[in-house]
């Protein structure tokens, strides 16, 4: 039997990108996720003859060849897996719509586990878009608040339960000693994005441990390809890393924002970004 018989199409005039563009609003309801995924698919079809290759004629070896190409270009496993996730989404959707009978099996890259980490800009956007696509706006807002303020999960839950207030001016999240891990009051600065997320969450009572853990486990599987180090607490690491690398906030101030009593603790949260290191020579 010819290998292509395994991928018999309902029609033969569709390629990957054409199908994805037509069905993008169904696969990725949120605009940001849709734009990013289509951009990734554009790079996929620009590889070799993939732009003219019928969607029914792709084999696992074709997907693997693209992944190998990304490796050769220096992309890390996490980045490559995000490309493969977008490709996988299209082929699986094509099966659901009976355009093809089978999707080519995609082998994702193995990512290091158990490391201290932060979420990249792409990972942050993808995680937020994922929860919104799943209809879990409250999960997206929890992520936003922690990413933008460095708040602990328990502090965000306290906001949801009505135990944390937003200041009258709207510039601060006011944490009382009763809700902080260190039993010390502190205030967290809010920007427009985190303020809107905090206002949507405040006093809603929407959180439950079971719902949260189930939703996060799905995101860990679908967004981070099973990476066990991609836990919610990484949002807090990401906030510290952004403050130090992107905003050049002194460590002592970062410690105050995070509620750390020791600068050595803060140092474990603020990870160096490769881009920030590469920028150093130009500023020397």
PDB file of C-alpha atoms in Angstrom:
ATOM      1  CA  UNK A   1       0.000   0.000   0.000  1.00  0.00           C
ATOM      2  CA  UNK A   2       1.257   3.482  -0.845  1.00  0.00           C
ATOM      3  CA  UNK A   3       2.124   5.533   2.247  1.00  0.00           C
ATOM      4  CA  UNK A   4      -0.064   8.397   1.040  1.00  0.00           C
ATOM      5  CA  UNK A   5      -3.109   6.109   1.111  1.00  0.00           C
ATOM      6  CA  UNK A   6      -2.954   6.527   4.878  1.00  0.00           C
ATOM      7  CA  UNK A   7      -3.769  10.215   4.429  1.00  0.00           C
ATOM      8  CA  UNK A   8      -6.582  10.128   1.891  1.00  0.00           C
ATOM      9  CA  UNK A   9      -8.067  13.653   1.680  1.00  0.00           C
ATOM     10  CA  UNK A  10     -11.689  14.663   1.309  1.00  0.00           C
ATOM     11  CA  UNK A  11     -10.439  17.305  -1.120  1.00  0.00           C
ATOM     12  CA  UNK A  12      -7.076  17.710  -2.807  1.00  0.00           C
ATOM     13  CA  UNK A  13      -6.818  21.473  -3.314  1.00  0.00           C
ATOM     14  CA  UNK A  14      -5.891  22.482   0.238  1.00  0.00           C
ATOM     15  CA  UNK A  15      -2.495  23.136   1.704  1.00  0.00           C
ATOM     16  CA  UNK A  16      -1.645  23.539   5.373  1.00  0.00           C
ATOM     17  CA  UNK A  17      -1.617  27.327   5.533  1.00  0.00           C
ATOM     18  CA  UNK A  18      -4.764  27.800   3.437  1.00  0.00           C
ATOM     19  CA  UNK A  19      -6.680  25.422   5.682  1.00  0.00           C
ATOM     20  CA  UNK A  20      -5.257  27.025   8.844  1.00  0.00           C
ATOM     21  CA  UNK A  21      -6.179  30.532   7.719  1.00  0.00           C
ATOM     22  CA  UNK A  22      -9.712  29.436   6.927  1.00  0.00           C
ATOM     23  CA  UNK A  23     -10.169  27.630  10.272  1.00  0.00           C
ATOM     24  CA  UNK A  24      -7.984  29.827  12.501  1.00  0.00           C
ATOM     25  CA  UNK A  25     -10.920  31.431  14.310  1.00  0.00           C
ATOM     26  CA  UNK A  26     -12.103  27.989  15.404  1.00  0.00           C
ATOM     27  CA  UNK A  27      -8.708  26.618  16.396  1.00  0.00           C
ATOM     28  CA  UNK A  28      -7.502  29.748  18.212  1.00  0.00           C
ATOM     29  CA  UNK A  29     -10.413  31.926  19.350  1.00  0.00           C
ATOM     30  CA  UNK A  30      -8.200  34.585  20.929  1.00  0.00           C
ATOM     31  CA  UNK A  31      -6.644  36.993  18.427  1.00  0.00           C
ATOM     32  CA  UNK A  32      -3.142  37.037  19.969  1.00  0.00           C
ATOM     33  CA  UNK A  33      -2.905  33.240  19.953  1.00  0.00           C
ATOM     34  CA  UNK A  34      -4.239  33.107  16.397  1.00  0.00           C
ATOM     35  CA  UNK A  35      -1.753  35.637  15.034  1.00  0.00           C
ATOM     36  CA  UNK A  36       1.196  33.942  16.737  1.00  0.00           C
ATOM     37  CA  UNK A  37       0.176  30.453  15.604  1.00  0.00           C
ATOM     38  CA  UNK A  38      -0.335  31.519  11.984  1.00  0.00           C
ATOM     39  CA  UNK A  39       3.068  33.178  12.039  1.00  0.00           C
ATOM     40  CA  UNK A  40       4.608  29.905  13.214  1.00  0.00           C
ATOM     41  CA  UNK A  41       2.759  27.989  10.488  1.00  0.00           C
ATOM     42  CA  UNK A  42       4.025  30.474   7.926  1.00  0.00           C
ATOM     43  CA  UNK A  43       7.555  29.484   8.826  1.00  0.00           C
ATOM     44  CA  UNK A  44       6.591  25.813   8.580  1.00  0.00           C
ATOM     45  CA  UNK A  45       5.211  26.097   5.050  1.00  0.00           C
ATOM     46  CA  UNK A  46       8.196  28.210   3.960  1.00  0.00           C
ATOM     47  CA  UNK A  47      10.374  25.175   4.630  1.00  0.00           C
ATOM     48  CA  UNK A  48      11.248  23.162   1.518  1.00  0.00           C
ATOM     49  CA  UNK A  49       8.197  22.649  -0.724  1.00  0.00           C
ATOM     50  CA  UNK A  50       5.682  22.603   2.118  1.00  0.00           C
ATOM     51  CA  UNK A  51       3.718  25.573   0.744  1.00  0.00           C
ATOM     52  CA  UNK A  52       2.652  23.567  -2.305  1.00  0.00           C
ATOM     53  CA  UNK A  53       2.404  20.189  -0.572  1.00  0.00           C
ATOM     54  CA  UNK A  54      -1.209  18.974  -0.112  1.00  0.00           C
ATOM     55  CA  UNK A  55      -2.155  18.652   3.539  1.00  0.00           C
ATOM     56  CA  UNK A  56      -2.924  14.990   2.918  1.00  0.00           C
ATOM     57  CA  UNK A  57       0.631  14.188   1.813  1.00  0.00           C
ATOM     58  CA  UNK A  58       2.536  15.050   4.976  1.00  0.00           C
ATOM     59  CA  UNK A  59       4.298  12.234   6.782  1.00  0.00           C
ATOM     60  CA  UNK A  60       5.931  12.182  10.240  1.00  0.00           C
ATOM     61  CA  UNK A  61       9.317  12.476   8.514  1.00  0.00           C
ATOM     62  CA  UNK A  62       8.278  15.838   7.043  1.00  0.00           C
ATOM     63  CA  UNK A  63       7.474  17.242  10.474  1.00  0.00           C
ATOM     64  CA  UNK A  64      10.692  15.824  11.912  1.00  0.00           C
ATOM     65  CA  UNK A  65      12.700  17.429   9.101  1.00  0.00           C
ATOM     66  CA  UNK A  66      11.262  20.827  10.013  1.00  0.00           C
ATOM     67  CA  UNK A  67      12.094  20.272  13.690  1.00  0.00           C
ATOM     68  CA  UNK A  68      15.659  19.293  12.725  1.00  0.00           C
ATOM     69  CA  UNK A  69      15.877  22.503  10.688  1.00  0.00           C
ATOM     70  CA  UNK A  70      14.919  24.556  13.752  1.00  0.00           C
ATOM     71  CA  UNK A  71      17.518  22.724  15.830  1.00  0.00           C
ATOM     72  CA  UNK A  72      20.172  23.531  13.224  1.00  0.00           C
ATOM     73  CA  UNK A  73      19.176  27.184  13.402  1.00  0.00           C
ATOM     74  CA  UNK A  74      19.774  27.179  17.150  1.00  0.00           C
ATOM     75  CA  UNK A  75      16.195  27.107  18.460  1.00  0.00           C
ATOM     76  CA  UNK A  76      15.810  25.561  21.912  1.00  0.00           C
ATOM     77  CA  UNK A  77      13.454  22.627  22.623  1.00  0.00           C
ATOM     78  CA  UNK A  78      10.813  24.843  24.197  1.00  0.00           C
ATOM     79  CA  UNK A  79      10.644  27.099  21.138  1.00  0.00           C
ATOM     80  CA  UNK A  80      10.572  24.144  18.743  1.00  0.00           C
ATOM     81  CA  UNK A  81       7.745  22.528  20.701  1.00  0.00           C
ATOM     82  CA  UNK A  82       5.645  25.673  20.353  1.00  0.00           C
ATOM     83  CA  UNK A  83       6.044  25.470  16.569  1.00  0.00           C
ATOM     84  CA  UNK A  84       5.179  21.784  16.608  1.00  0.00           C
ATOM     85  CA  UNK A  85       2.133  22.444  18.791  1.00  0.00           C
ATOM     86  CA  UNK A  86       0.742  24.840  16.165  1.00  0.00           C
ATOM     87  CA  UNK A  87       1.428  22.343  13.384  1.00  0.00           C
ATOM     88  CA  UNK A  88      -0.170  19.541  15.400  1.00  0.00           C
ATOM     89  CA  UNK A  89      -3.255  21.651  16.047  1.00  0.00           C
ATOM     90  CA  UNK A  90      -3.835  22.129  12.307  1.00  0.00           C
ATOM     91  CA  UNK A  91      -3.472  18.462  11.374  1.00  0.00           C
ATOM     92  CA  UNK A  92      -5.698  17.307  14.248  1.00  0.00           C
ATOM     93  CA  UNK A  93      -8.308  19.879  13.279  1.00  0.00           C
ATOM     94  CA  UNK A  94      -8.135  18.635   9.696  1.00  0.00           C
ATOM     95  CA  UNK A  95      -8.952  15.148  10.986  1.00  0.00           C
ATOM     96  CA  UNK A  96     -11.889  16.509  12.999  1.00  0.00           C
ATOM     97  CA  UNK A  97     -13.217  18.169   9.841  1.00  0.00           C
ATOM     98  CA  UNK A  98     -12.683  14.972   7.818  1.00  0.00           C
ATOM     99  CA  UNK A  99     -10.312  16.675   5.425  1.00  0.00           C
ATOM    100  CA  UNK A 100      -7.817  13.889   6.138  1.00  0.00           C
ATOM    101  CA  UNK A 101      -8.237  10.514   7.799  1.00  0.00           C
ATOM    102  CA  UNK A 102      -5.127  10.544   9.954  1.00  0.00           C
ATOM    103  CA  UNK A 103      -2.761  13.189  11.294  1.00  0.00           C
ATOM    104  CA  UNK A 104       0.970  12.531  11.009  1.00  0.00           C
ATOM    105  CA  UNK A 105       2.421  11.570  14.357  1.00  0.00           C
ATOM    106  CA  UNK A 106       4.522  14.384  15.782  1.00  0.00           C
ATOM    107  CA  UNK A 107       7.370  13.735  18.185  1.00  0.00           C
ATOM    108  CA  UNK A 108       7.972  16.666  20.500  1.00  0.00           C
ATOM    109  CA  UNK A 109      11.403  17.625  21.790  1.00  0.00           C
ATOM    110  CA  UNK A 110      12.383  16.564  25.290  1.00  0.00           C
ATOM    111  CA  UNK A 111      12.760  19.572  27.559  1.00  0.00           C
ATOM    112  CA  UNK A 112      14.931  19.679  30.697  1.00  0.00           C
ATOM    113  CA  UNK A 113      12.953  19.068  33.882  1.00  0.00           C
ATOM    114  CA  UNK A 114      13.352  20.212  37.443  1.00  0.00           C
ATOM    115  CA  UNK A 115      15.140  23.454  36.610  1.00  0.00           C
ATOM    116  CA  UNK A 116      14.495  26.893  38.017  1.00  0.00           C
ATOM    117  CA  UNK A 117      12.972  28.843  35.207  1.00  0.00           C
ATOM    118  CA  UNK A 118      10.899  31.791  34.079  1.00  0.00           C
ATOM    119  CA  UNK A 119       8.285  32.010  31.344  1.00  0.00           C
ATOM    120  CA  UNK A 120       9.453  33.598  28.093  1.00  0.00           C
ATOM    121  CA  UNK A 121       7.336  36.316  26.497  1.00  0.00           C
ATOM    122  CA  UNK A 122       5.934  33.759  24.044  1.00  0.00           C
ATOM    123  CA  UNK A 123       5.139  31.292  26.825  1.00  0.00           C
ATOM    124  CA  UNK A 124       3.352  33.993  28.823  1.00  0.00           C
ATOM    125  CA  UNK A 125       1.222  35.002  25.847  1.00  0.00           C
ATOM    126  CA  UNK A 126       0.479  31.388  24.935  1.00  0.00           C
ATOM    127  CA  UNK A 127      -0.486  30.462  28.502  1.00  0.00           C
ATOM    128  CA  UNK A 128      -2.889  33.395  28.842  1.00  0.00           C
ATOM    129  CA  UNK A 129      -4.377  32.728  25.391  1.00  0.00           C
ATOM    130  CA  UNK A 130      -4.765  29.030  26.214  1.00  0.00           C
ATOM    131  CA  UNK A 131      -6.882  29.700  29.297  1.00  0.00           C
ATOM    132  CA  UNK A 132      -8.999  32.206  27.400  1.00  0.00           C
ATOM    133  CA  UNK A 133      -9.507  29.737  24.568  1.00  0.00           C
ATOM    134  CA  UNK A 134     -10.621  27.201  27.178  1.00  0.00           C
ATOM    135  CA  UNK A 135     -13.169  29.673  28.552  1.00  0.00           C
ATOM    136  CA  UNK A 136     -11.185  30.030  31.805  1.00  0.00           C
ATOM    137  CA  UNK A 137     -10.834  33.820  31.965  1.00  0.00           C
ATOM    138  CA  UNK A 138     -10.280  33.681  35.720  1.00  0.00           C
ATOM    139  CA  UNK A 139      -7.234  31.439  35.236  1.00  0.00           C
ATOM    140  CA  UNK A 140      -5.857  33.844  32.626  1.00  0.00           C
ATOM    141  CA  UNK A 141      -6.390  36.722  35.079  1.00  0.00           C
ATOM    142  CA  UNK A 142      -4.668  34.848  37.905  1.00  0.00           C
ATOM    143  CA  UNK A 143      -1.644  34.356  35.649  1.00  0.00           C
ATOM    144  CA  UNK A 144      -1.642  38.019  34.616  1.00  0.00           C
ATOM    145  CA  UNK A 145      -1.749  39.283  38.202  1.00  0.00           C
ATOM    146  CA  UNK A 146       1.162  37.083  39.284  1.00  0.00           C
ATOM    147  CA  UNK A 147       3.211  37.815  36.156  1.00  0.00           C
ATOM    148  CA  UNK A 148       2.772  41.566  36.506  1.00  0.00           C
ATOM    149  CA  UNK A 149       2.978  41.964  40.289  1.00  0.00           C
ATOM    150  CA  UNK A 150       4.898  38.956  41.615  1.00  0.00           C
ATOM    151  CA  UNK A 151       1.986  38.057  43.898  1.00  0.00           C
ATOM    152  CA  UNK A 152       1.981  34.586  45.397  1.00  0.00           C
ATOM    153  CA  UNK A 153      -0.826  32.244  44.443  1.00  0.00           C
ATOM    154  CA  UNK A 154      -2.279  32.462  47.947  1.00  0.00           C
ATOM    155  CA  UNK A 155      -2.315  36.244  47.703  1.00  0.00           C
ATOM    156  CA  UNK A 156      -4.186  36.109  44.393  1.00  0.00           C
ATOM    157  CA  UNK A 157      -6.662  33.647  45.901  1.00  0.00           C
ATOM    158  CA  UNK A 158      -7.153  36.096  48.780  1.00  0.00           C
ATOM    159  CA  UNK A 159      -8.004  38.760  46.189  1.00  0.00           C
ATOM    160  CA  UNK A 160     -10.592  36.406  44.675  1.00  0.00           C
ATOM    161  CA  UNK A 161     -12.031  35.736  48.146  1.00  0.00           C
ATOM    162  CA  UNK A 162     -12.374  39.460  48.857  1.00  0.00           C
ATOM    163  CA  UNK A 163      -9.576  39.572  51.442  1.00  0.00           C
ATOM    164  CA  UNK A 164      -7.290  41.809  49.356  1.00  0.00           C
ATOM    165  CA  UNK A 165      -8.263  45.296  48.213  1.00  0.00           C
ATOM    166  CA  UNK A 166      -7.309  47.458  45.264  1.00  0.00           C
ATOM    167  CA  UNK A 167      -6.439  50.971  46.418  1.00  0.00           C
ATOM    168  CA  UNK A 168      -8.928  53.756  45.703  1.00  0.00           C
ATOM    169  CA  UNK A 169      -6.500  55.286  43.183  1.00  0.00           C
ATOM    170  CA  UNK A 170      -6.227  51.901  41.433  1.00  0.00           C
ATOM    171  CA  UNK A 171      -2.439  51.930  41.492  1.00  0.00           C
ATOM    172  CA  UNK A 172      -1.859  49.357  44.220  1.00  0.00           C
ATOM    173  CA  UNK A 173      -2.862  45.898  45.365  1.00  0.00           C
ATOM    174  CA  UNK A 174      -2.995  46.198  49.155  1.00  0.00           C
ATOM    175  CA  UNK A 175      -1.910  43.060  51.011  1.00  0.00           C
ATOM    176  CA  UNK A 176      -2.576  42.894  54.731  1.00  0.00           C
ATOM    177  CA  UNK A 177      -0.434  40.812  57.142  1.00  0.00           C
ATOM    178  CA  UNK A 178      -3.208  38.201  57.323  1.00  0.00           C
ATOM    179  CA  UNK A 179      -2.819  37.179  53.666  1.00  0.00           C
ATOM    180  CA  UNK A 180       0.964  37.292  53.190  1.00  0.00           C
ATOM    181  CA  UNK A 181       3.312  34.389  53.800  1.00  0.00           C
ATOM    182  CA  UNK A 182       5.604  36.541  55.964  1.00  0.00           C
ATOM    183  CA  UNK A 183       2.750  38.144  57.959  1.00  0.00           C
ATOM    184  CA  UNK A 184       3.943  41.576  56.807  1.00  0.00           C
ATOM    185  CA  UNK A 185       1.790  44.042  54.915  1.00  0.00           C
ATOM    186  CA  UNK A 186       2.960  45.181  51.495  1.00  0.00           C
ATOM    187  CA  UNK A 187       1.598  46.922  48.421  1.00  0.00           C
ATOM    188  CA  UNK A 188       2.079  45.757  44.851  1.00  0.00           C
ATOM    189  CA  UNK A 189       2.101  48.262  41.969  1.00  0.00           C
ATOM    190  CA  UNK A 190      -0.515  47.738  39.264  1.00  0.00           C
ATOM    191  CA  UNK A 191      -0.344  48.708  35.607  1.00  0.00           C
ATOM    192  CA  UNK A 192      -3.364  48.947  33.321  1.00  0.00           C
ATOM    193  CA  UNK A 193      -3.243  45.241  32.417  1.00  0.00           C
ATOM    194  CA  UNK A 194      -2.812  43.867  35.941  1.00  0.00           C
ATOM    195  CA  UNK A 195      -5.344  46.351  37.360  1.00  0.00           C
ATOM    196  CA  UNK A 196      -8.007  45.187  34.901  1.00  0.00           C
ATOM    197  CA  UNK A 197      -7.260  41.522  35.713  1.00  0.00           C
ATOM    198  CA  UNK A 198      -7.335  42.197  39.468  1.00  0.00           C
ATOM    199  CA  UNK A 199     -10.643  44.052  39.176  1.00  0.00           C
ATOM    200  CA  UNK A 200     -12.173  41.139  37.257  1.00  0.00           C
ATOM    201  CA  UNK A 201     -11.052  38.708  39.970  1.00  0.00           C
ATOM    202  CA  UNK A 202     -11.772  40.759  43.103  1.00  0.00           C
ATOM    203  CA  UNK A 203     -14.398  39.202  45.339  1.00  0.00           C
ATOM    204  CA  UNK A 204     -15.679  36.741  42.732  1.00  0.00           C
ATOM    205  CA  UNK A 205     -15.007  33.612  44.798  1.00  0.00           C
ATOM    206  CA  UNK A 206     -14.380  31.755  41.545  1.00  0.00           C
ATOM    207  CA  UNK A 207     -11.311  29.851  42.774  1.00  0.00           C
ATOM    208  CA  UNK A 208     -11.372  26.258  43.927  1.00  0.00           C
ATOM    209  CA  UNK A 209      -8.296  24.100  44.425  1.00  0.00           C
ATOM    210  CA  UNK A 210      -9.745  21.281  42.345  1.00  0.00           C
ATOM    211  CA  UNK A 211     -10.708  23.501  39.382  1.00  0.00           C
ATOM    212  CA  UNK A 212      -7.342  25.257  39.477  1.00  0.00           C
ATOM    213  CA  UNK A 213      -5.274  22.086  39.602  1.00  0.00           C
ATOM    214  CA  UNK A 214      -7.257  20.460  36.802  1.00  0.00           C
ATOM    215  CA  UNK A 215      -6.922  23.532  34.570  1.00  0.00           C
ATOM    216  CA  UNK A 216      -3.219  23.949  35.287  1.00  0.00           C
ATOM    217  CA  UNK A 217      -2.511  20.276  34.612  1.00  0.00           C
ATOM    218  CA  UNK A 218      -4.127  20.633  31.166  1.00  0.00           C
ATOM    219  CA  UNK A 219      -2.066  23.745  30.431  1.00  0.00           C
ATOM    220  CA  UNK A 220       1.092  21.971  31.576  1.00  0.00           C
ATOM    221  CA  UNK A 221       0.300  19.189  29.113  1.00  0.00           C
ATOM    222  CA  UNK A 222      -0.878  21.286  26.158  1.00  0.00           C
ATOM    223  CA  UNK A 223       1.191  24.469  26.427  1.00  0.00           C
ATOM    224  CA  UNK A 224       4.385  23.162  28.028  1.00  0.00           C
ATOM    225  CA  UNK A 225       4.344  19.629  26.551  1.00  0.00           C
ATOM    226  CA  UNK A 226       4.407  17.988  29.975  1.00  0.00           C
ATOM    227  CA  UNK A 227       7.255  20.073  31.396  1.00  0.00           C
ATOM    228  CA  UNK A 228       6.855  19.469  35.148  1.00  0.00           C
ATOM    229  CA  UNK A 229       8.868  22.580  35.990  1.00  0.00           C
ATOM    230  CA  UNK A 230       6.172  24.790  34.433  1.00  0.00           C
ATOM    231  CA  UNK A 231       4.270  25.354  37.669  1.00  0.00           C
ATOM    232  CA  UNK A 232       2.188  28.392  38.633  1.00  0.00           C
ATOM    233  CA  UNK A 233       4.927  29.629  40.977  1.00  0.00           C
ATOM    234  CA  UNK A 234       7.063  30.268  37.880  1.00  0.00           C
ATOM    235  CA  UNK A 235       4.843  33.328  37.300  1.00  0.00           C
ATOM    236  CA  UNK A 236       6.460  34.830  40.388  1.00  0.00           C
ATOM    237  CA  UNK A 237       9.949  33.961  39.135  1.00  0.00           C
ATOM    238  CA  UNK A 238       9.003  35.575  35.834  1.00  0.00           C
ATOM    239  CA  UNK A 239       7.927  38.808  37.533  1.00  0.00           C
ATOM    240  CA  UNK A 240      11.266  39.014  39.367  1.00  0.00           C
ATOM    241  CA  UNK A 241      13.194  38.220  36.182  1.00  0.00           C
ATOM    242  CA  UNK A 242      11.336  40.925  34.242  1.00  0.00           C
ATOM    243  CA  UNK A 243      11.919  43.524  36.951  1.00  0.00           C
ATOM    244  CA  UNK A 244      15.659  42.851  37.059  1.00  0.00           C
ATOM    245  CA  UNK A 245      16.421  42.206  33.375  1.00  0.00           C
ATOM    246  CA  UNK A 246      13.941  44.346  31.461  1.00  0.00           C
ATOM    247  CA  UNK A 247      13.259  47.199  33.873  1.00  0.00           C
ATOM    248  CA  UNK A 248      16.620  47.312  35.698  1.00  0.00           C
ATOM    249  CA  UNK A 249      14.885  47.549  39.079  1.00  0.00           C
ATOM    250  CA  UNK A 250      17.405  47.273  41.963  1.00  0.00           C
ATOM    251  CA  UNK A 251      17.321  43.930  43.736  1.00  0.00           C
ATOM    252  CA  UNK A 252      16.468  45.530  47.078  1.00  0.00           C
ATOM    253  CA  UNK A 253      13.267  46.979  45.574  1.00  0.00           C
ATOM    254  CA  UNK A 254      12.435  43.669  43.895  1.00  0.00           C
ATOM    255  CA  UNK A 255      12.781  42.021  47.307  1.00  0.00           C
ATOM    256  CA  UNK A 256      10.271  44.500  48.758  1.00  0.00           C
ATOM    257  CA  UNK A 257       7.796  43.819  45.950  1.00  0.00           C
ATOM    258  CA  UNK A 258       8.087  40.045  46.357  1.00  0.00           C
ATOM    259  CA  UNK A 259       8.021  40.225  50.141  1.00  0.00           C
ATOM    260  CA  UNK A 260      11.447  38.637  50.652  1.00  0.00           C
ATOM    261  CA  UNK A 261      13.339  39.290  53.866  1.00  0.00           C
ATOM    262  CA  UNK A 262      16.615  38.157  52.301  1.00  0.00           C
ATOM    263  CA  UNK A 263      18.238  39.400  49.099  1.00  0.00           C
ATOM    264  CA  UNK A 264      19.706  35.926  48.606  1.00  0.00           C
ATOM    265  CA  UNK A 265      16.161  34.604  48.213  1.00  0.00           C
ATOM    266  CA  UNK A 266      15.415  37.254  45.592  1.00  0.00           C
ATOM    267  CA  UNK A 267      18.590  36.313  43.747  1.00  0.00           C
ATOM    268  CA  UNK A 268      17.192  32.800  43.275  1.00  0.00           C
ATOM    269  CA  UNK A 269      14.058  34.252  41.683  1.00  0.00           C
ATOM    270  CA  UNK A 270      15.610  36.735  39.259  1.00  0.00           C
ATOM    271  CA  UNK A 271      17.100  34.675  36.425  1.00  0.00           C
ATOM    272  CA  UNK A 272      19.390  36.180  33.815  1.00  0.00           C
ATOM    273  CA  UNK A 273      17.941  36.369  30.317  1.00  0.00           C
ATOM    274  CA  UNK A 274      20.234  35.541  27.374  1.00  0.00           C
ATOM    275  CA  UNK A 275      19.060  38.663  25.526  1.00  0.00           C
ATOM    276  CA  UNK A 276      19.958  40.810  28.519  1.00  0.00           C
ATOM    277  CA  UNK A 277      23.430  39.276  28.634  1.00  0.00           C
ATOM    278  CA  UNK A 278      23.950  39.887  24.920  1.00  0.00           C
ATOM    279  CA  UNK A 279      22.971  43.526  25.383  1.00  0.00           C
ATOM    280  CA  UNK A 280      25.673  44.158  27.955  1.00  0.00           C
ATOM    281  CA  UNK A 281      28.619  44.661  25.517  1.00  0.00           C
ATOM    282  CA  UNK A 282      26.724  47.389  23.652  1.00  0.00           C
ATOM    283  CA  UNK A 283      26.236  49.296  26.901  1.00  0.00           C
ATOM    284  CA  UNK A 284      29.802  48.893  28.221  1.00  0.00           C
TER     285      UNK A 284
END
